[in-house]
Short mmCIF file of C-alpha atoms and ligand atoms in Angstrom, two decimals:
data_model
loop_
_atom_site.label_atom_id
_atom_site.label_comp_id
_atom_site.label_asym_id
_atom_site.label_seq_id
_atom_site.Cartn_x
_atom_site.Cartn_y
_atom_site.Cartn_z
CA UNK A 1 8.41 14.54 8.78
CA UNK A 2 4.83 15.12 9.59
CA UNK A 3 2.77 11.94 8.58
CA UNK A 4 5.56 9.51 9.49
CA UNK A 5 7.75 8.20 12.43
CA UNK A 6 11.37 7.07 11.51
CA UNK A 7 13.63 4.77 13.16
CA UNK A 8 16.88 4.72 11.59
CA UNK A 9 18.35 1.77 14.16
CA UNK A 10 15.20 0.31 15.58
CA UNK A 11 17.20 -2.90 15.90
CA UNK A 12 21.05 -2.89 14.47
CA UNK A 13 20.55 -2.51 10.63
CA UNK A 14 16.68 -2.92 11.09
CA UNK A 15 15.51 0.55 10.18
CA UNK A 16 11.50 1.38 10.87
CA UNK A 17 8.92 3.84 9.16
CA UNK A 18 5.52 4.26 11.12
CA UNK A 19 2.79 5.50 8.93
CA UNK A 20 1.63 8.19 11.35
CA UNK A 21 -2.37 9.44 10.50
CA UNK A 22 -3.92 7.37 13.08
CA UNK A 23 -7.54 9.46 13.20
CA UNK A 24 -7.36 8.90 9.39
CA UNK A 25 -6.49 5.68 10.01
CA UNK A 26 -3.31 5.90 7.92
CA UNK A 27 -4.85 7.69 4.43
CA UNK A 28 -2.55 7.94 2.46
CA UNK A 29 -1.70 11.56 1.31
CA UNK A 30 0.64 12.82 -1.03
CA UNK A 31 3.26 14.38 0.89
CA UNK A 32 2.75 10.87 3.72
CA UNK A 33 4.23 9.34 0.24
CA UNK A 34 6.89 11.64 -0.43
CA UNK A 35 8.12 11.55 3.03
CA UNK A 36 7.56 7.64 2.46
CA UNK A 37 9.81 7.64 -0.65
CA UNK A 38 12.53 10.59 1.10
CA UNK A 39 13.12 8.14 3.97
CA UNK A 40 13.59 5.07 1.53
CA UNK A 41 16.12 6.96 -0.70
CA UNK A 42 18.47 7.74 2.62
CA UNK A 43 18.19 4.52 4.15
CA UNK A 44 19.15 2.80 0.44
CA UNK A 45 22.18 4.92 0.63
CA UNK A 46 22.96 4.22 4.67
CA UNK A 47 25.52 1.30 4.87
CA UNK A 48 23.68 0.81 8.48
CA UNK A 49 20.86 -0.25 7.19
CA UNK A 50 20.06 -3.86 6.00
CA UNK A 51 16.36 -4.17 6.15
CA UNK A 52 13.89 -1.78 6.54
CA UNK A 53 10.20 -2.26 8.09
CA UNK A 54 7.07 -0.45 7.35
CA UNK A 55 4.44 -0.30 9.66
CA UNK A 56 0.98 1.47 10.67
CA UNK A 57 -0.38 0.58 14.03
CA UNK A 58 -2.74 -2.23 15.40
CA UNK A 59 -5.87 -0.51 13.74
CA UNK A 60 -4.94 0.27 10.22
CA UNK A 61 -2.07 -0.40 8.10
CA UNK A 62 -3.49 2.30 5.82
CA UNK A 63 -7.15 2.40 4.83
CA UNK A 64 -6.18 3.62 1.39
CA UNK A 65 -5.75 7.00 -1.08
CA UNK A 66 -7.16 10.14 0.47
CA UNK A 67 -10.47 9.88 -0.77
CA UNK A 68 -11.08 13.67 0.94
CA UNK A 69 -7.84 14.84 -1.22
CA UNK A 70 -9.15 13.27 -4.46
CA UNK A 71 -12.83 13.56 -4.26
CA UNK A 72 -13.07 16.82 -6.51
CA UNK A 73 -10.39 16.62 -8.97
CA UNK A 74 -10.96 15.43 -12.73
CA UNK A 75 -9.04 12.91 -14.91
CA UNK A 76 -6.94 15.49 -16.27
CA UNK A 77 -6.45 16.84 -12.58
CA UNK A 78 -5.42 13.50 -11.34
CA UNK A 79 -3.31 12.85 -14.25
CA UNK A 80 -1.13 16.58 -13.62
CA UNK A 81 -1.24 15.31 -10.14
CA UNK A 82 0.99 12.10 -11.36
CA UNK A 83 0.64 10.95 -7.68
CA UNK A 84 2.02 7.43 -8.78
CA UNK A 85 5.60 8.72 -9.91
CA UNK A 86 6.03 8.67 -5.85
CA UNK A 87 5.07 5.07 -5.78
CA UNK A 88 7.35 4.58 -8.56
CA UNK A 89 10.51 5.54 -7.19
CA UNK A 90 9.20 3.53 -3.97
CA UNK A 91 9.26 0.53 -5.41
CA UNK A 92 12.74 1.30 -6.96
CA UNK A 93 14.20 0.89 -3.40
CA UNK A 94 17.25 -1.78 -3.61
CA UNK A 95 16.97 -3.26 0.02
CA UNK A 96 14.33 -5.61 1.19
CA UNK A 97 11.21 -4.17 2.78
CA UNK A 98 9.19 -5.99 5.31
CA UNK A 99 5.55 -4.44 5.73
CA UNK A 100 4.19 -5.53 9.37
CA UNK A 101 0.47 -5.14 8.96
CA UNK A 102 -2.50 -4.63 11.72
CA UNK A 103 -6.20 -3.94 10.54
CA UNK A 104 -6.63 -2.43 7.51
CA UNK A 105 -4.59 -2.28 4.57
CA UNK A 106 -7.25 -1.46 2.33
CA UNK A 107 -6.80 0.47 -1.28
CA UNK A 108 -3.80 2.17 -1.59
CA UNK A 109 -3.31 0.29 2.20
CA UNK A 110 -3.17 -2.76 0.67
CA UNK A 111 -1.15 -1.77 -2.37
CA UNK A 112 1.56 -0.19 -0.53
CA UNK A 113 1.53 -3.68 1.70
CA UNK A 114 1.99 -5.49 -1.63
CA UNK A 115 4.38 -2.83 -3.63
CA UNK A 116 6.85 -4.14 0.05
CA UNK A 117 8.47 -6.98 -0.28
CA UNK A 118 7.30 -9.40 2.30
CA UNK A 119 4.18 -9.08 4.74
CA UNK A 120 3.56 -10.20 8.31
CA UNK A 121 0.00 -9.69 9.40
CA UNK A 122 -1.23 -9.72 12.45
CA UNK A 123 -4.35 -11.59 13.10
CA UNK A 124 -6.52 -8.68 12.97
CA UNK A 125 -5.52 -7.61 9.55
CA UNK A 126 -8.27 -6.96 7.00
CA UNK A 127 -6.88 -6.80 3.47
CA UNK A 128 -9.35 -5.64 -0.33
CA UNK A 129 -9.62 -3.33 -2.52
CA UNK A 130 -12.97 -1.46 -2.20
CA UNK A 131 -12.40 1.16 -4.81
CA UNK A 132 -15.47 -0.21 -6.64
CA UNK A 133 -17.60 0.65 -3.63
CA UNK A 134 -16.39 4.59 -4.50
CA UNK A 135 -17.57 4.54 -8.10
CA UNK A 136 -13.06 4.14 -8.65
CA UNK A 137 -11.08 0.52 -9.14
CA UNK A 138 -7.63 0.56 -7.67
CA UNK A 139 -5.05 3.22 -8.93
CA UNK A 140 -1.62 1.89 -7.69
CA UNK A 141 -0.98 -1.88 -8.74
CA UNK A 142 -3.94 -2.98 -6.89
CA UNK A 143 -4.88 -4.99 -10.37
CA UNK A 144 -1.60 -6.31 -10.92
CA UNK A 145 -0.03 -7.17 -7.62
CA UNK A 146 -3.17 -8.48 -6.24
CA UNK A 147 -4.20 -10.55 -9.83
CA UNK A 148 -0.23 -12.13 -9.20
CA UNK A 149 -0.35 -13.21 -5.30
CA UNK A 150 -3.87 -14.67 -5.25
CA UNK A 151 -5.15 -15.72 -9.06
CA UNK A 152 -7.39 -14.12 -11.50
CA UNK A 153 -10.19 -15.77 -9.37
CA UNK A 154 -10.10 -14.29 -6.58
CA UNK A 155 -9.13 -10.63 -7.37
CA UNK A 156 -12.05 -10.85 -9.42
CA UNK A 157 -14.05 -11.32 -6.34
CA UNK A 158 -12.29 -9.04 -4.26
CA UNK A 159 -12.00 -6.25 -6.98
CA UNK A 160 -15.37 -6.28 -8.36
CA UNK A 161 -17.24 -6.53 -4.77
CA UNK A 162 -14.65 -4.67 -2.66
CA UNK A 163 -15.01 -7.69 0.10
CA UNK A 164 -12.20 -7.49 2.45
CA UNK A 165 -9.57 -10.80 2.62
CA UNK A 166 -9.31 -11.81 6.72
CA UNK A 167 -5.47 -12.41 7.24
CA UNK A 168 -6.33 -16.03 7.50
CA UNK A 169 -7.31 -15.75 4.15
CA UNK A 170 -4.47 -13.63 3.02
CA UNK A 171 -2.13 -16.24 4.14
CA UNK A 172 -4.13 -18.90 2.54
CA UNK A 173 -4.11 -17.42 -0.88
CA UNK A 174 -0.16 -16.39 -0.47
CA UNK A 175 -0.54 -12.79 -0.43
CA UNK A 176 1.19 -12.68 3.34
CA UNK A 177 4.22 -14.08 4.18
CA UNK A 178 3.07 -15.21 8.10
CA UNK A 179 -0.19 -14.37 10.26
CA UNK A 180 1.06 -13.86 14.03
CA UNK A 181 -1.52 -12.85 16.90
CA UNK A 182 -1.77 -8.98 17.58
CA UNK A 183 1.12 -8.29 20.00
CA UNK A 184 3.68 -10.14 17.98
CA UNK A 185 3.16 -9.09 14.53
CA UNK A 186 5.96 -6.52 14.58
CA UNK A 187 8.49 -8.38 16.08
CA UNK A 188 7.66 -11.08 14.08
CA UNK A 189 8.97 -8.35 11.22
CA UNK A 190 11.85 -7.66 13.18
CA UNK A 191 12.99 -11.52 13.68
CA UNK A 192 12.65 -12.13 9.16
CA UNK A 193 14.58 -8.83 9.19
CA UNK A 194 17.25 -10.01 11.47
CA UNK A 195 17.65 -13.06 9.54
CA UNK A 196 17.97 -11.25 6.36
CA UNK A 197 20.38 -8.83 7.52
CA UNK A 198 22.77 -11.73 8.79
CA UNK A 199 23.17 -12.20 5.05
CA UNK A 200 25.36 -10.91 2.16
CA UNK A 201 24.00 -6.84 1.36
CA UNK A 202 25.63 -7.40 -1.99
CA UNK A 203 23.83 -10.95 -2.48
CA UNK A 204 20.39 -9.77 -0.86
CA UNK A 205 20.34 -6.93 -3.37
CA UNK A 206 20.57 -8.50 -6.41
CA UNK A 207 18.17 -11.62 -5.58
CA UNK A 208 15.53 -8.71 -4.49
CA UNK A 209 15.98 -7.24 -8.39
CA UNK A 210 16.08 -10.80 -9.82
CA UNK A 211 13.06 -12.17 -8.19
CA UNK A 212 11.25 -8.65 -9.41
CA UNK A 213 12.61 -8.98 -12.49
CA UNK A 214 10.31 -11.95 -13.09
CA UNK A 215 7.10 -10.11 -13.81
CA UNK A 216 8.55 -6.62 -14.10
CA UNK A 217 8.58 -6.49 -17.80
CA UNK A 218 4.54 -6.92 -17.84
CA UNK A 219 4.19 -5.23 -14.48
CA UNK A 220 5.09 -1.74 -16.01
CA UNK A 221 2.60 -2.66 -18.69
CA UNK A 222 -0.24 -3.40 -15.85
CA UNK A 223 0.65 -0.05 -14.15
CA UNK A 224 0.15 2.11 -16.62
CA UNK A 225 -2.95 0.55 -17.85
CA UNK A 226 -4.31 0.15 -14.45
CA UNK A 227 -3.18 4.75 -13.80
CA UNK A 228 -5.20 5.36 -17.08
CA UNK A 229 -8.38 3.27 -16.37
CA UNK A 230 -7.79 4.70 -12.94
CA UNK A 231 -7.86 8.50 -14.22
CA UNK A 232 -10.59 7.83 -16.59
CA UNK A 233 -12.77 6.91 -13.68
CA UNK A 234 -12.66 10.67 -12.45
CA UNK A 235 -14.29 11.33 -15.92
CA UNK A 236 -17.09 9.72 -14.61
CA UNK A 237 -20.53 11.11 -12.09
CA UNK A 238 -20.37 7.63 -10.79
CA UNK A 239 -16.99 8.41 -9.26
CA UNK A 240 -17.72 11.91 -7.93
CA UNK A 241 -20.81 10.41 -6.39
CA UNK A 242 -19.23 7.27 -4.58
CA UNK A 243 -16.30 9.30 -2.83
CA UNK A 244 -18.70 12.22 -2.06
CA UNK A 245 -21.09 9.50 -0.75
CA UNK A 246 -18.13 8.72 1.33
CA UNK A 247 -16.93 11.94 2.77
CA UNK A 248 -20.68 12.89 3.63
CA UNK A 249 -21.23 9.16 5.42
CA UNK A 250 -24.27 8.04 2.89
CA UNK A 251 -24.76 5.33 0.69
CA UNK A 252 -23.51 6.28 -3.07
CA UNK A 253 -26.38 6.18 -5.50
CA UNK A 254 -24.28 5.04 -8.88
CA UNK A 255 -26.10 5.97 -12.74
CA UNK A 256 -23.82 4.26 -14.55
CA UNK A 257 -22.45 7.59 -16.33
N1 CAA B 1 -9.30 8.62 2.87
C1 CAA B 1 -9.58 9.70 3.68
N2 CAA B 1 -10.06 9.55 4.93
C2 CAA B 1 -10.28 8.31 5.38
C3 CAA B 1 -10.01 7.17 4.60
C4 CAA B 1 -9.48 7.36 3.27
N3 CAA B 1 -9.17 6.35 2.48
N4 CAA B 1 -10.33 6.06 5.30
C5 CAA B 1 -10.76 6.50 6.51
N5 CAA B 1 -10.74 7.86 6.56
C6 CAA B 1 -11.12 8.73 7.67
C7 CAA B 1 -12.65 8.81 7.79
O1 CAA B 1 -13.20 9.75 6.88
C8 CAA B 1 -12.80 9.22 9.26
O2 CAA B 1 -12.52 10.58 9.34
P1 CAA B 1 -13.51 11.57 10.21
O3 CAA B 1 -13.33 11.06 11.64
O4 CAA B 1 -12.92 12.92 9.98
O5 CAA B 1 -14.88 11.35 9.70
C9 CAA B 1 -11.64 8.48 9.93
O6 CAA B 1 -10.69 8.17 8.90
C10 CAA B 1 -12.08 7.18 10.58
O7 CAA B 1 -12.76 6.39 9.59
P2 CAA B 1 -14.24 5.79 9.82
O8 CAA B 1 -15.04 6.64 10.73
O9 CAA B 1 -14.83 5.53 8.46
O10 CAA B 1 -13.87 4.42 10.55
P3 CAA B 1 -14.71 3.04 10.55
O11 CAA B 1 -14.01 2.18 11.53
O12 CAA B 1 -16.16 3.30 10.66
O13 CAA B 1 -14.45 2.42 9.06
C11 CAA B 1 -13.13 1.80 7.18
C12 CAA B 1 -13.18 2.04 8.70
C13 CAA B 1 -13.97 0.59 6.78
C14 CAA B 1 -11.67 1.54 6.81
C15 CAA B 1 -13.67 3.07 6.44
O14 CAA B 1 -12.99 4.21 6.95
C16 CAA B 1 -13.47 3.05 4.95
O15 CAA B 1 -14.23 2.41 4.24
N6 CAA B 1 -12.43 3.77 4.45
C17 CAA B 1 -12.20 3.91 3.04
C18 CAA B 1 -11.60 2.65 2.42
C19 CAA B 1 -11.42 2.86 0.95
O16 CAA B 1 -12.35 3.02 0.19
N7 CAA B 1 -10.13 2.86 0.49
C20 CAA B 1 -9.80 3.07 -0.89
C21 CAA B 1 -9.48 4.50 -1.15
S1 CAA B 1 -9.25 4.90 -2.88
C22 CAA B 1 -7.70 4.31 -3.25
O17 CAA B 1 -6.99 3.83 -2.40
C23 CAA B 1 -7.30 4.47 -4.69
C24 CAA B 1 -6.01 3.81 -5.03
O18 CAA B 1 -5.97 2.70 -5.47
C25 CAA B 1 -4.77 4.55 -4.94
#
């Protein structure tokens, strides 16, 4: 594993993943998601594990897609790519995932937080969607998931300027499960873990797929109108602009084509 740390006991039955790109703050690659998605699949099979944590570290979560990976490639590129069937099979994981979040979770950051199961933030935590700000709108539930946990309202806001949520806010508008001050936020993770891995496997399971259940039906949907909207951005100047914009540290100057 190169871009993450695993834990298979970090506590008994509480296995941990640490997203490990800290001078990218966490971007998330491909292979970072396949290794992501490898460690899932063995710890859904492990009878050892109960719960399993996902972390970053105190400064980022994950501060989103590689922008440097996708900055040159077209629609038709990023559609051949089909980065999302890694995401897919992610959130096909049967045990309950707790994501313990410190600064940013931010794009694809924030995405991953919400495609886990449960969040604990720590105070510093800094949650949006700023694909707009790239010429790009999310690419990996960000319209769905977010749209769900805080109302139409205010994903509009968050979507369409790219502001960032404080956790405070997060936890205000339901999209985190508990805000805890810096030093605590993993074990804070650790204790909801321990509580749910007292519990029936069989029983945690199945109320994990029933409570998805309730908007998966129209989730799939969402996805794969949010992938193509997504793709169809890279179609655009405006998109190959904002990310170059990024990469070179200079303000994007959008045309609207
Ligand atoms: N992709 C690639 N590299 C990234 C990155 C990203 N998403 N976010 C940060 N980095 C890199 C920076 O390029 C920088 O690398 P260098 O030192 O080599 O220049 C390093 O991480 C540190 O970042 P900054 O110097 O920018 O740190 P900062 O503290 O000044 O700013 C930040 C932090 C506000 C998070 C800023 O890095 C930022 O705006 N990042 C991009 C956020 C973003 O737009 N995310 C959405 C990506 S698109 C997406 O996720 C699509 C999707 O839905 C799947």
């Amino acid at each position: 594993m190169e871009f993450i740390k695993v834990t298979e006991q970090y506590q008994p039955g509480i296995a941990l993943i640490q997203l490990n790109r800290p001078k990218e703050l966490n971007a998330l690659n491909k292979q970072l998601m396949e290794e992501v998605r490898d460690a899932l699949q063995v710890f859904d099979k492990n009878d050892q594990v109960r719960v399993i944590i996902i972390t970053g570290n105190e400064q980022a979560f994950a501060a989103g897609a590689d922008i440097k990976q996708m900055a040159d490639k077209s629609a038709i590129d990023m559609l051949l790519i089909d980065q999302f069937s890694t995401w897919d099979q992610i959130r096909k994981t049967k045990k309950p995932i707790i994501a313990a979040v410190s600064g940013f979770a931010l794009g694809g950051g924030c995405e991953f937080a919400m495609t886990c199961d449960m969040i604990i933030a720590s105070e510093s935590a800094k949650f949006g969607q700023p694909e707009i700000k790239i010429g790009t709108i999310p690419g990996a539930g960000g319209t769905q998931r977010l749209t769900k946990a805080v109302g139409k309202a205010k994903a509009m806001e968050l979507i369409l300027t790219g502001r960032f949520l404080s956790a405070e806010e997060a936890h205000f508008y339901g999209l985190v499960n508990k805000v805890v001050p810096v030093e605590m936020y993993l074990h804070e993770a650790v204790e909801l873990a321990k509580e749910i891995a007292r519990m029936s496997p069989v029983a945690v399971q199945l109320a994990k797929e029933a409570i998805n259940r309730s908007f998966e039906t129209q989730l799939d949907e969402g996805l794969a109108f949010e992938r193509k909207n997504f793709y169809m951005t890279f179609a655009s100047e405006d998109q190959k602009e904002g990310m170059k914009a990024f990469v070179e540290k200079r303000k994007p100057e959008f045309k609207g084509r």
